[in-house]
Amino acid sequence: MLGLDAAEIAAGLNAARRRSSGRLEIVERADGVTVVDDAYNASPESMRAGLRAAKALAGNRRTVAVLGAMGQQADASRARHAEIGRLVAELGFDLLIAVGPGDPVAMAGEAAASGRNVSVHAVEDVPAAVTLATALLRPGDVVFVKASSEVGLGACARALAGA
């Protein structure tokens, strides 16, 4: 293929390095917590896909979602954030930490109103999210972290991965 044999292709793939962090990056901590850092960016489609991927990865393990705002949603923003809150509950996440003012509050409200067994928390900013998540995580949990990049949840994911 393209003048390369299988060994050359394999060597090239083995030498490949990640170009950017926060794109479904998985970190396993020593205590068994799995941090899924998908905080590079967020849209409704990528949020839904990431939540489903995290649940699939978790299997029967407890799941935690740390979610912030999805940018560029214009007039539909509140409804789209609410939809994600409903999905968190429908997928069976155990815990939701909604980060930031505004539309993430709608996300938390929908998850809380779902009637499902999801513990919901809303915090103002990334440091508060790190503090709360650190206090609530248990060995073996899978924690999914996602928001638009301007929210800064990548710092939360890195802090949780290093905890």
Short mmCIF file of C-alpha atoms in Angstrom, two decimals:
data_model
loop_
_atom_site.label_atom_id
_atom_site.label_comp_id
_atom_site.label_asym_id
_atom_site.label_seq_id
_atom_site.Cartn_x
_atom_site.Cartn_y
_atom_site.Cartn_z
CA MET A 1 0.00 0.00 0.00
CA LEU A 2 1.50 3.34 -1.10
CA GLY A 3 4.82 1.56 -1.56
CA LEU A 4 5.04 0.47 2.09
CA ASP A 5 5.06 -3.05 3.42
CA ALA A 6 3.18 -4.18 6.54
CA ALA A 7 6.23 -3.81 8.80
CA GLU A 8 6.76 -0.19 7.70
CA ILE A 9 3.10 0.63 8.25
CA ALA A 10 3.17 -0.98 11.70
CA ALA A 11 6.32 0.95 12.64
CA GLY A 12 4.69 4.21 11.55
CA LEU A 13 1.56 3.52 13.57
CA ASN A 14 3.62 2.58 16.63
CA ALA A 15 5.50 5.87 16.36
CA ALA A 16 2.31 7.95 16.15
CA ARG A 17 1.70 10.28 19.07
CA ARG A 18 -1.43 11.99 20.32
CA ARG A 19 -1.87 15.45 18.80
CA SER A 20 -4.29 16.84 21.37
CA SER A 21 -5.58 15.74 24.74
CA GLY A 22 -9.15 15.52 25.92
CA ARG A 23 -10.58 13.38 23.14
CA LEU A 24 -11.89 10.26 24.88
CA GLU A 25 -8.57 9.96 26.66
CA ILE A 26 -8.77 7.17 29.25
CA VAL A 27 -6.66 7.17 32.41
CA GLU A 28 -6.75 4.31 34.92
CA ARG A 29 -5.86 5.36 38.46
CA ALA A 30 -4.21 3.06 40.99
CA ASP A 31 -7.45 2.93 43.02
CA GLY A 32 -9.38 1.58 40.03
CA VAL A 33 -11.08 4.86 39.11
CA THR A 34 -11.21 5.31 35.34
CA VAL A 35 -11.19 8.92 34.13
CA VAL A 36 -12.56 9.45 30.62
CA ASP A 37 -11.37 12.90 29.54
CA ASP A 38 -13.46 14.12 26.61
CA ALA A 39 -13.26 17.79 27.58
CA TYR A 40 -11.66 19.04 24.36
CA ASN A 41 -15.01 20.21 23.01
CA ALA A 42 -18.72 19.42 23.13
CA SER A 43 -21.78 19.40 20.90
CA PRO A 44 -25.05 17.58 21.54
CA GLU A 45 -23.96 14.74 19.23
CA SER A 46 -20.52 14.33 20.81
CA MET A 47 -22.01 14.59 24.31
CA ARG A 48 -24.49 11.79 23.56
CA ALA A 49 -21.80 9.61 21.97
CA GLY A 50 -19.37 10.18 24.83
CA LEU A 51 -21.94 9.40 27.51
CA ARG A 52 -22.85 6.15 25.75
CA ALA A 53 -19.17 5.22 25.35
CA ALA A 54 -18.49 5.84 29.03
CA LYS A 55 -21.46 3.68 30.06
CA ALA A 56 -20.30 0.90 27.74
CA LEU A 57 -16.78 1.11 29.17
CA ALA A 58 -18.11 1.00 32.73
CA GLY A 59 -20.14 -2.17 32.43
CA ASN A 60 -21.55 -2.70 35.93
CA ARG A 61 -19.29 -0.14 37.59
CA ARG A 62 -20.63 3.07 39.11
CA THR A 63 -20.66 5.97 36.63
CA VAL A 64 -20.14 9.66 37.23
CA ALA A 65 -20.64 12.44 34.65
CA VAL A 66 -18.93 15.80 35.13
CA LEU A 67 -20.47 17.97 32.42
CA GLY A 68 -20.31 21.62 31.48
CA ALA A 69 -21.77 23.83 28.80
CA MET A 70 -21.93 22.98 25.12
CA GLY A 71 -21.08 26.11 23.16
CA GLN A 72 -22.62 27.51 20.00
CA GLN A 73 -26.16 26.25 20.65
CA ALA A 74 -27.87 29.64 20.21
CA ASP A 75 -31.60 29.72 21.03
CA ALA A 76 -31.76 25.94 21.43
CA SER A 77 -29.09 25.86 24.14
CA ARG A 78 -31.32 25.40 27.18
CA ALA A 79 -33.37 22.64 25.50
CA ARG A 80 -30.24 20.82 24.31
CA HIS A 81 -28.66 20.93 27.76
CA ALA A 82 -31.92 19.67 29.27
CA GLU A 83 -31.92 16.81 26.75
CA ILE A 84 -28.43 15.80 27.90
CA GLY A 85 -29.61 15.84 31.52
CA ARG A 86 -32.43 13.46 30.60
CA LEU A 87 -29.99 11.19 28.76
CA VAL A 88 -27.65 11.04 31.77
CA ALA A 89 -30.59 9.74 33.82
CA GLU A 90 -31.89 7.40 31.10
CA LEU A 91 -28.47 5.81 30.62
CA GLY A 92 -28.33 5.08 34.34
CA PHE A 93 -25.46 7.30 35.46
CA ASP A 94 -25.20 7.25 39.23
CA LEU A 95 -23.98 10.80 39.68
CA LEU A 96 -24.08 14.03 37.65
CA ILE A 97 -22.00 17.08 38.47
CA ALA A 98 -23.15 19.97 36.25
CA VAL A 99 -20.51 22.69 36.05
CA GLY A 100 -21.16 26.36 35.47
CA PRO A 101 -24.01 28.85 35.52
CA GLY A 102 -26.79 28.99 32.97
CA ASP A 103 -27.60 26.04 30.77
CA PRO A 104 -25.75 23.37 32.79
CA VAL A 105 -28.30 24.13 35.52
CA ALA A 106 -31.04 23.01 33.07
CA MET A 107 -29.05 19.81 32.56
CA ALA A 108 -28.99 19.20 36.31
CA GLY A 109 -32.67 20.04 36.65
CA GLU A 110 -33.75 17.55 33.99
CA ALA A 111 -31.64 14.77 35.46
CA ALA A 112 -33.03 15.47 38.94
CA ALA A 113 -36.62 15.59 37.66
CA SER A 114 -36.26 12.30 35.77
CA GLY A 115 -37.44 10.15 38.66
CA ARG A 116 -34.41 7.93 38.16
CA ASN A 117 -31.84 7.12 40.79
CA VAL A 118 -29.20 9.71 39.82
CA SER A 119 -27.56 11.95 42.40
CA VAL A 120 -27.37 15.46 40.93
CA HIS A 121 -25.12 18.33 41.93
CA ALA A 122 -24.62 21.74 40.33
CA VAL A 123 -21.42 23.70 40.97
CA GLU A 124 -20.32 27.13 39.79
CA ASP A 125 -16.86 26.41 38.43
CA VAL A 126 -14.06 23.95 37.69
CA PRO A 127 -12.35 24.14 41.13
CA ALA A 128 -15.67 23.34 42.81
CA ALA A 129 -16.19 20.43 40.41
CA VAL A 130 -12.74 19.03 41.23
CA THR A 131 -13.38 19.33 44.97
CA LEU A 132 -16.81 17.71 44.81
CA ALA A 133 -15.83 14.92 42.42
CA THR A 134 -12.74 14.10 44.47
CA ALA A 135 -14.90 13.81 47.59
CA LEU A 136 -17.56 11.64 45.91
CA LEU A 137 -15.51 9.29 43.73
CA ARG A 138 -15.12 5.72 44.95
CA PRO A 139 -12.57 3.10 43.94
CA GLY A 140 -13.68 1.45 40.71
CA ASP A 141 -15.84 4.36 39.47
CA VAL A 142 -15.83 5.50 35.85
CA VAL A 143 -15.94 9.30 35.57
CA PHE A 144 -16.72 10.98 32.24
CA VAL A 145 -15.66 14.62 31.88
CA LYS A 146 -16.96 16.73 28.96
CA ALA A 147 -17.75 20.32 28.02
CA SER A 148 -16.85 22.88 25.41
CA SER A 149 -13.18 23.78 25.72
CA GLU A 150 -13.85 27.31 27.01
CA VAL A 151 -15.38 25.82 30.18
CA GLY A 152 -11.95 24.48 31.13
CA LEU A 153 -13.03 21.02 32.29
CA GLY A 154 -9.80 19.58 30.89
CA ALA A 155 -8.19 20.87 34.10
CA CYS A 156 -10.80 18.93 36.08
CA ALA A 157 -10.09 15.74 34.16
CA ARG A 158 -6.33 16.14 34.66
CA ALA A 159 -6.80 16.78 38.39
CA LEU A 160 -9.05 13.73 38.77
CA ALA A 161 -6.66 11.56 36.76
CA GLY A 162 -3.80 12.56 39.02
CA ALA A 163 -5.71 12.21 42.30
#
